Structures are given as structure tokens and as C-alpha cells.
């Protein structure tokens, strides 16, 4: 098998730079993402390098994915040794890591006895499973439960079922008709929820902290109200923690933290993905209690790859590392400090989030489109951040981010905003 030892050698990209590679990208990859910003070639910790050799501080973590940063030695070791032992078995078989991860997730979710886990490969797939679970809460022949409630601003993924739960018209419209019965209610309005939910509703699907709309936590009391309303009506309470889960907020799950206002909330189902595998693709649906866990019967759902030995080993390694290194507390501390400092940066008007899931808005006097300009200026200056809205920025860095690293960004931010404002043809408001 020749001298080839790395994947990079297989594509003979050595010596090529961002520009040539992106031209090749545009000639070979589907255009759904537009042209990516850079070609990244390696990383370590919170740092990545592009094909031109330029270094970046990664404050986005692959969108809340790289919890342990890049090329974490422990995760790399566990994944490599698992792949070298047994990589894939199909779901005619199971593996110790699959069982172990299911047990671990149930423990971290403080799930009651009878609770169960289904493994998928992504966030949208975890939500597809949740959608099918909701359909099985079918009601009776006289009163079928045909409705599913989601919220305005919700993002639940891009496959057809998850897309039906997603609110954004621009994502939905080109693909209609979508699976039916989904209604979107005003964000954070418990009265609207109370009014909508009755015995025709199969499930209410919520992100405790909406991520894609710019990191927007449910208002105080909403989650508790949603739990009471759904329990009363016999509807499932399904929490999409694809972005907020797996330690990102300083708790294993956001529903265990601030957004629940110190209440002990037991949902009916929770979905996870993004940070769970530390960069290795894996998704999960956790169902709480035996009644809900029995809704999907043998043969009613499946996946070829879901929960394979490598993916579940990656997730076990990630969770173990987060726990053993105290990274939840670290994320909570660094996140609180960072949010506090962000709030006093000129031009920043609102800071939201929990732990290291952070969104902030720039002054409304800036022209719309300022946020993408800040992202651009940040990239030039060696920082990876993201603009989920025209005046909104998001940070979801590796949970190992240090205060010093965060401080580097904070020191640079005022000038980035000024540069972006100038590019947009406007002075600081
Ligand atoms: C990213 C995300 C998804 C979709 O996850 P994919 O892995 O991209 O399919 C679903 N829900 C939420 C809340 C997300 O942030």
C-alpha cells in the first residue's frame, strides 16, 4: 500500500493553498453551503490552521461540536484503538461501548427506571426519531393526536421531519409539502402554549436555548409551564438539546440548568448530537420512563450506522474527559466571565446564553449585515466566530477554552466592530 500514511496524502493536496482548493471545491461539491470561508488542514486544542498556514483561534468549535478542542489526544487514542479493534457491526449486533454509552447518558440525564436510548448519526436524525416517537403518541380513534407544537425561531434540522419542526420559511418552503400537523407558536409565551395544547396534541418540541436564531434561552418559568401543560394534556415534552446538551452550558443538559430556573424538570424525551462525540458524528434520542420508551416498538425505527462501536466510544471518551477534567464547571466559569466582559464592549447591546453557548447582539443603529462583516474581520484577524443573524454573533468554542484565549478575542473585538462598521459605511453609533 505504498508510502501513503495520511488521508491528506491520498488527495495530493500538499503545497496547494486556500484559493486553488476552494476553486476545486466549487467544481466538485454541491453549492448548498456556498463557498466555505477557508480550507482548514489541522488543529490542536482551540487552534486551527488553514491551507495558507494562517492560524485561527476557534471560538465556534465546529458549531458547538468540538467540546474537547481539536486533536484531543485522549479522544484520538480511544477512537483509534476502537477502530483498530472493531469498527462497525450493524444493529443485528451490539457492542460494549454502545451499551455503556446508553447507560451513561441515562445516568447523566437522571432518567427514571424504564428510560431508554436510541442512537443516530446526527442531530436531524435524532429529531426524526423524536418525530416518529411523537407520532406513536397517537391518541384514540375518537381523539387522534395529530398535532405537534414547536416554536417560532426553532431549528431542528434539515431532513423532512425535522424540517417540518423548523420554523424558518426560507428553509421550509422549497420542500413543501412537509410532514403535516406541525404548528409554530410565539416564542416564550406560556399562555399561547396553554391555549394550543389539548388532547389532540402528540408532542411539544422545544429547544431550552434556541441556538440557530442567535442563542435565545426560553424565558424563566416557560419550561416548567410547558411540563405542566403537556403532562396535563397527555402530550409529550420533547427537548431538542442537540446544540445545548452534552455539557455545553455547564450542565450535562440545559434543562438541568438556569433555563429551568432551579426546577427539577423531567422531560419525556431529549435529543442530543453536536458536542456528544467531540467531533465524531453521533446523535441520540433519550426517552424517559417505560411508557414513553415503549412507544417505538421493534421494527418501527432503525439505522445502519447509528450507535456503532467507534461513534459510541468517541462519545464515551468525550463524556469521560469532560467529567474527569472538570470541564463543565470550567465552561460555566469561563462562559460567565466572557459574557460579563462582552456586555461592556462598545456596540454590544445584549449578551445571552449559558456556559459556553453565547450569543450577543450589536447596536440596532449599525446597518443590518454588520454581524457577517464582523465575522469577516475576525477571520482576517485570526478568530473564528459566527453570525446567526444580521446583527447577532455566536460563540460556541471548545469547552477547554481558557480565559487568556477568550481575553485575546475580547481585546480584539472593539476594533473588529469598528472595522466592520467602516466596511458597512457607518461609524460607531
Ligand atoms: C444543529 C442542530 C440540529 C441539526 O443537527 P445536524 O447534526 O446538523 O443534523 C438540530 N437541532 C438543533 C437545536 C441544532 O442546533
XYZ file of C-alpha atoms and ligand atoms in Angstrom:
444
model
C 0.000 0.000 0.000
C 2.779 2.453 -0.950
C 4.156 5.218 1.257
C 0.789 6.800 1.923
C 0.274 7.325 5.642
C -2.189 10.171 5.904
C -5.549 10.969 4.349
C -4.080 14.235 3.093
C -1.576 12.275 1.031
C -4.427 10.413 -0.633
C -5.703 13.648 -2.157
C -2.278 15.024 -3.049
C -3.176 18.469 -1.787
C 0.286 19.262 -0.450
C 1.509 22.694 -1.479
C -1.943 23.890 -2.538
C -3.462 26.976 -0.940
C -6.946 28.141 0.026
C -7.684 29.689 -3.342
C -6.905 26.687 -5.590
C -8.551 24.294 -3.186
C -11.724 26.374 -2.916
C -11.888 26.547 -6.719
C -11.748 22.759 -6.748
C -14.382 22.681 -4.005
C -16.711 24.787 -6.120
C -16.242 22.412 -9.048
C -16.910 19.264 -7.072
C -19.125 19.998 -4.052
C -22.800 20.838 -4.177
C -23.485 24.519 -3.662
C -25.722 24.226 -0.599
C -23.158 25.849 1.704
C -21.928 28.500 -0.741
C -18.146 28.775 -0.810
C -16.612 27.897 2.572
C -14.506 30.596 4.235
C -11.220 28.701 4.300
C -9.745 25.224 3.845
C -8.686 24.000 7.274
C -5.898 21.452 7.402
C -5.086 20.795 11.059
C -5.850 21.794 14.614
C -4.830 21.361 18.196
C -6.745 22.492 21.266
C -8.606 25.695 20.368
C -6.313 26.483 17.434
C -6.724 25.552 13.754
C -4.645 26.291 10.662
C -5.753 26.820 7.084
C -4.086 25.738 3.839
C -2.181 29.042 3.643
C -0.647 28.339 7.044
C -2.718 31.022 8.789
C -3.614 30.338 12.418
C -7.053 30.881 13.990
C -8.462 30.798 17.498
C -11.556 28.636 17.097
C -14.398 30.249 19.021
C -17.097 28.279 17.223
C -15.880 24.712 17.773
C -17.397 23.408 14.541
C -20.729 24.845 15.773
C -20.745 23.575 19.350
C -19.203 20.240 18.359
C -15.508 20.122 19.271
C -16.051 20.065 23.026
C -12.502 18.893 23.737
C -10.956 21.074 21.056
C -9.078 19.686 18.086
C -6.952 16.546 18.025
C -7.514 15.807 21.698
C -5.001 13.039 22.490
C -7.336 11.008 24.727
C -10.248 11.096 22.265
C -7.880 10.330 19.387
C -6.460 7.366 21.267
C -9.823 5.876 22.192
C -11.275 6.296 18.696
C -8.156 4.883 17.033
C -7.957 1.862 19.302
C -11.669 1.143 18.942
C -11.413 1.346 15.142
C -8.410 -0.945 15.313
C -10.434 -3.410 17.416
C -13.963 -3.346 15.976
C -15.370 -0.525 13.895
C -18.843 -1.456 12.747
C -21.199 -4.337 13.466
C -24.719 -3.294 12.225
C -27.681 -3.392 14.555
C -28.016 -7.165 14.249
C -25.293 -6.950 16.900
C -24.339 -4.678 19.731
C -21.070 -3.738 21.408
C -19.904 -2.918 24.933
C -19.406 0.759 24.056
C -22.953 1.073 22.733
C -24.423 -0.370 25.921
C -22.040 1.624 28.098
C -22.884 4.918 26.414
C -26.628 4.317 26.719
C -26.184 3.632 30.445
C -24.001 6.715 30.852
C -26.496 9.007 29.124
C -29.357 7.718 31.264
C -27.260 8.399 34.362
C -26.314 11.932 33.271
C -29.922 12.700 32.318
C -31.043 11.447 35.758
C -33.593 9.442 33.833
C -36.028 7.273 35.834
C -36.061 3.500 35.519
C -37.534 2.254 32.272
C -35.805 5.029 30.310
C -34.039 4.123 27.064
C -31.701 5.452 24.356
C -31.768 5.287 20.558
C -28.572 6.182 18.695
C -28.419 8.046 15.388
C -25.656 9.819 13.476
C -26.664 13.476 13.605
C -28.967 16.000 15.195
C -31.559 15.893 12.484
C -31.699 12.097 12.684
C -32.149 12.198 16.437
C -35.053 14.577 15.835
C -36.510 12.325 13.136
C -36.620 9.575 15.745
C -38.287 12.002 18.161
C -40.818 12.964 15.476
C -41.704 9.307 14.935
C -41.932 8.848 18.704
C -44.403 11.736 18.787
C -46.497 10.137 16.036
C -46.750 6.993 18.154
C -48.331 9.035 20.935
C -51.309 8.651 18.654
C -54.262 9.190 20.971
C -57.509 7.287 20.408
C -59.705 6.635 17.377
C -62.177 9.236 18.651
C -59.489 11.786 19.584
C -56.378 11.189 17.496
C -53.335 13.236 18.444
C -52.413 14.651 15.057
C -50.790 17.934 16.131
C -47.213 18.706 17.099
C -46.257 22.065 18.590
C -42.935 23.802 18.004
C -41.865 27.421 18.462
C -41.147 30.347 16.212
C -37.399 30.656 15.750
C -36.950 26.903 16.190
C -34.258 25.000 14.325
C -34.456 21.219 14.460
C -32.599 20.099 11.334
C -32.835 19.689 7.575
C -34.389 16.291 6.896
C -38.101 16.350 6.134
C -39.475 15.610 9.598
C -37.007 17.837 11.425
C -37.583 20.492 8.767
C -41.309 20.363 9.459
C -40.431 21.246 13.086
C -38.071 24.019 11.953
C -39.709 27.436 11.733
C -37.665 29.299 9.131
C -39.724 29.795 5.962
C -36.670 30.023 3.681
C -35.613 26.523 4.766
C -39.111 25.038 4.563
C -40.831 26.474 1.534
C -38.739 24.911 -1.264
C -39.501 21.450 0.146
C -43.210 21.569 0.855
C -45.320 19.591 1.398
C -43.598 18.658 4.656
C -44.898 16.064 7.122
C -48.105 17.581 8.435
C -49.565 18.602 11.743
C -46.807 20.907 12.988
C -47.752 24.341 14.331
C -45.354 27.079 15.395
C -46.335 29.157 18.408
C -44.916 32.525 19.504
C -41.609 32.101 21.321
C -41.683 32.040 25.102
C -45.410 32.691 25.530
C -46.828 30.195 28.053
C -50.395 31.437 27.547
C -50.218 30.669 23.828
C -48.957 27.206 24.724
C -51.686 26.648 27.308
C -54.282 27.665 24.761
C -52.902 25.437 21.985
C -52.217 22.208 23.857
C -55.112 19.817 24.342
C -55.779 16.113 23.777
C -55.197 16.486 20.029
C -51.520 17.350 20.575
C -48.990 14.498 20.419
C -45.935 16.494 21.458
C -44.419 19.869 22.198
C -40.879 20.174 20.865
C -38.630 22.842 22.417
C -35.017 23.914 22.420
C -34.321 25.059 26.000
C -31.943 27.534 24.385
C -32.638 28.250 20.711
C -29.243 28.094 19.039
C -29.535 28.947 15.368
C -31.635 32.043 15.950
C -28.776 33.547 17.975
C -28.726 31.764 21.351
C -32.088 32.607 22.888
C -32.979 30.858 26.168
C -36.630 30.184 26.956
C -37.823 32.828 29.429
C -37.953 31.962 33.156
C -40.846 29.687 34.038
C -41.622 28.635 30.457
C -40.072 25.180 30.650
C -41.843 24.393 33.897
C -45.140 25.640 32.446
C -44.563 23.536 29.312
C -44.007 20.479 31.503
C -47.224 21.053 33.409
C -49.279 21.830 30.309
C -48.071 18.792 28.357
C -48.460 16.425 31.307
C -51.998 17.650 31.864
C -52.910 17.117 28.198
C -51.062 13.818 27.725
C -48.716 15.356 25.156
C -45.012 14.530 25.148
C -42.490 17.186 26.132
C -39.558 16.690 23.758
C -36.440 18.801 24.291
C -34.014 19.332 21.431
C -30.648 19.625 23.154
C -28.642 18.928 20.018
C -26.801 22.217 20.500
C -27.291 22.910 24.213
C -26.606 19.396 25.523
C -23.512 17.344 26.355
C -22.046 19.868 28.778
C -22.074 22.946 26.552
C -23.997 25.095 29.053
C -22.055 23.981 32.111
C -24.636 21.297 32.864
C -24.921 17.975 31.074
C -28.256 19.158 29.726
C -29.585 22.709 29.546
C -32.845 21.533 31.107
C -30.888 20.836 34.292
C -29.609 24.412 34.494
C -30.528 28.084 34.640
C -33.150 27.921 31.912
C -35.181 25.591 34.145
C -34.920 28.131 36.971
C -33.797 25.585 39.549
C -36.834 23.380 38.892
C -36.402 19.648 38.588
C -37.911 19.074 35.165
C -38.308 15.567 33.780
C -38.951 15.717 30.031
C -40.413 12.815 28.039
C -37.605 12.825 25.508
C -34.361 14.641 24.789
C -32.283 14.675 21.624
C -28.515 15.139 21.522
C -25.824 15.289 18.851
C -23.304 18.073 18.121
C -20.953 18.001 21.136
C -21.704 14.428 22.147
C -18.983 12.756 20.088
C -16.416 15.515 20.498
C -16.292 15.815 16.695
C -17.191 12.256 15.777
C -20.713 12.084 14.291
C -23.307 10.676 16.686
C -26.837 11.571 17.718
C -29.098 10.214 20.420
C -32.717 10.178 21.487
C -33.289 9.587 25.198
C -36.802 8.593 26.268
C -37.832 8.995 29.897
C -39.745 6.239 31.700
C -41.057 2.947 30.368
C -44.298 4.237 28.891
C -42.621 6.702 26.508
C -39.735 4.316 25.881
C -42.182 1.685 24.675
C -43.816 3.915 22.055
C -41.431 2.827 19.290
C -41.760 -0.928 19.034
C -39.452 -3.471 17.415
C -39.175 -2.786 13.689
C -40.634 0.723 13.822
C -37.340 2.575 13.522
C -33.740 1.823 12.619
C -30.366 2.886 11.260
C -27.327 1.122 9.821
C -24.599 3.246 11.358
C -26.312 4.599 14.453
C -24.537 3.733 17.692
C -21.640 1.930 16.073
C -18.670 0.981 18.258
C -16.441 3.854 17.116
C -19.075 6.574 17.482
C -20.147 5.360 20.908
C -16.507 5.034 22.004
C -15.942 8.630 20.879
C -18.915 9.821 22.917
C -17.847 7.814 25.972
C -14.363 9.294 25.714
C -15.771 12.802 25.342
C -18.105 12.494 28.337
C -15.381 10.871 30.418
C -12.940 13.627 29.610
C -15.452 16.391 30.331
C -16.138 14.795 33.710
C -12.588 13.869 34.691
C -11.195 17.286 33.775
C -13.991 19.268 35.411
C -14.812 20.906 32.113
C -18.481 21.571 32.869
C -17.550 23.809 35.767
C -14.797 25.307 33.637
C -17.274 26.063 30.826
C -19.660 27.640 33.327
C -16.889 29.820 34.826
C -15.208 30.932 31.615
C -18.594 31.444 29.976
C -19.923 33.649 32.783
C -16.735 35.693 32.791
C -16.748 36.031 28.998
C -20.400 37.067 28.887
C -19.775 39.647 31.575
C -16.875 41.137 29.637
C -18.758 41.057 26.320
C -21.554 43.105 27.827
C -19.213 46.070 28.318
C -17.770 46.069 24.783
C -18.855 49.257 22.946
C -21.536 48.461 20.352
C -22.652 45.241 22.098
C -26.196 45.695 23.401
C -27.320 42.270 24.604
C -25.485 39.124 25.678
C -27.303 35.804 26.087
C -26.558 32.184 26.841
C -25.273 29.776 29.411
C -21.854 28.236 29.829
C -20.026 28.428 26.518
C -23.094 28.784 24.320
C -23.125 32.538 23.842
C -24.990 34.943 21.589
C -24.729 38.705 21.503
C -26.385 41.493 19.564
C -24.813 44.597 18.117
C -26.476 48.007 18.359
C -29.562 48.401 16.149
C -28.035 51.606 14.742
C -25.457 49.540 12.894
C -26.551 48.628 9.378
C -28.097 45.175 9.027
C -25.334 42.892 7.849
C -22.839 44.246 10.362
C -22.533 40.832 12.008
C -21.299 38.976 8.892
C -18.813 41.842 8.433
C -17.531 41.296 11.984
C -17.149 37.580 11.201
C -15.088 38.517 8.148
C -12.924 40.972 10.074
C -12.475 38.389 12.825
C -11.345 35.782 10.323
C -8.754 38.168 8.898
C -7.583 38.806 12.446
C -7.371 35.072 13.224
C -10.643 34.381 15.089
C -13.415 32.005 14.043
C -16.860 33.184 15.135
C -20.308 33.046 13.535
C -23.197 35.364 12.663
C -26.573 33.649 13.052
C -28.336 36.953 12.314
C -27.677 40.313 10.634
C -26.737 41.949 13.962
C -26.148 38.801 16.014
C -22.928 36.920 16.731
C -22.453 33.498 18.305
C -19.616 31.835 20.184
C -19.617 28.098 20.893
C -15.927 27.369 21.489
C -14.332 24.172 22.734
C -15.130 23.753 26.438
C -11.376 23.815 27.137
C -11.164 27.495 26.129
C -9.004 29.384 28.620
C -9.636 32.876 29.953
C -6.434 34.025 28.259
C -7.716 32.820 24.916
C -11.092 34.442 25.492
C -9.302 37.642 26.550
C -7.423 37.728 23.239
C -10.749 37.849 21.445
C -12.217 40.408 23.850
C -9.201 42.663 23.324
C -9.603 42.431 19.553
C -13.400 42.761 19.383
C -13.817 46.577 19.606
C -11.513 47.051 16.606
C -13.288 44.254 14.707
C -16.609 46.000 15.214
C -15.113 49.342 14.125
C -13.586 47.757 11.019
C -16.887 46.063 10.176
C -18.822 49.288 10.711
C -16.422 51.128 8.391
C -16.786 48.363 5.784
C -20.551 48.757 6.056
C -20.129 52.506 5.585
C -21.186 53.548 9.063
C -19.445 54.957 12.114
C -19.897 53.584 15.591
C -23.367 54.556 16.814
C -27.610 21.643 14.667
C -28.953 21.390 15.227
C -29.769 20.380 14.705
C -29.382 19.565 13.493
O -28.237 18.811 13.722
P -27.446 18.175 12.465
O -26.417 17.310 13.103
O -26.888 19.333 11.701
O -28.437 17.423 11.670
C -30.974 20.134 15.326
N -31.362 20.853 16.387
C -30.612 21.840 16.913
C -31.094 22.560 18.119
C -29.383 22.148 16.344
O -28.651 23.135 16.844
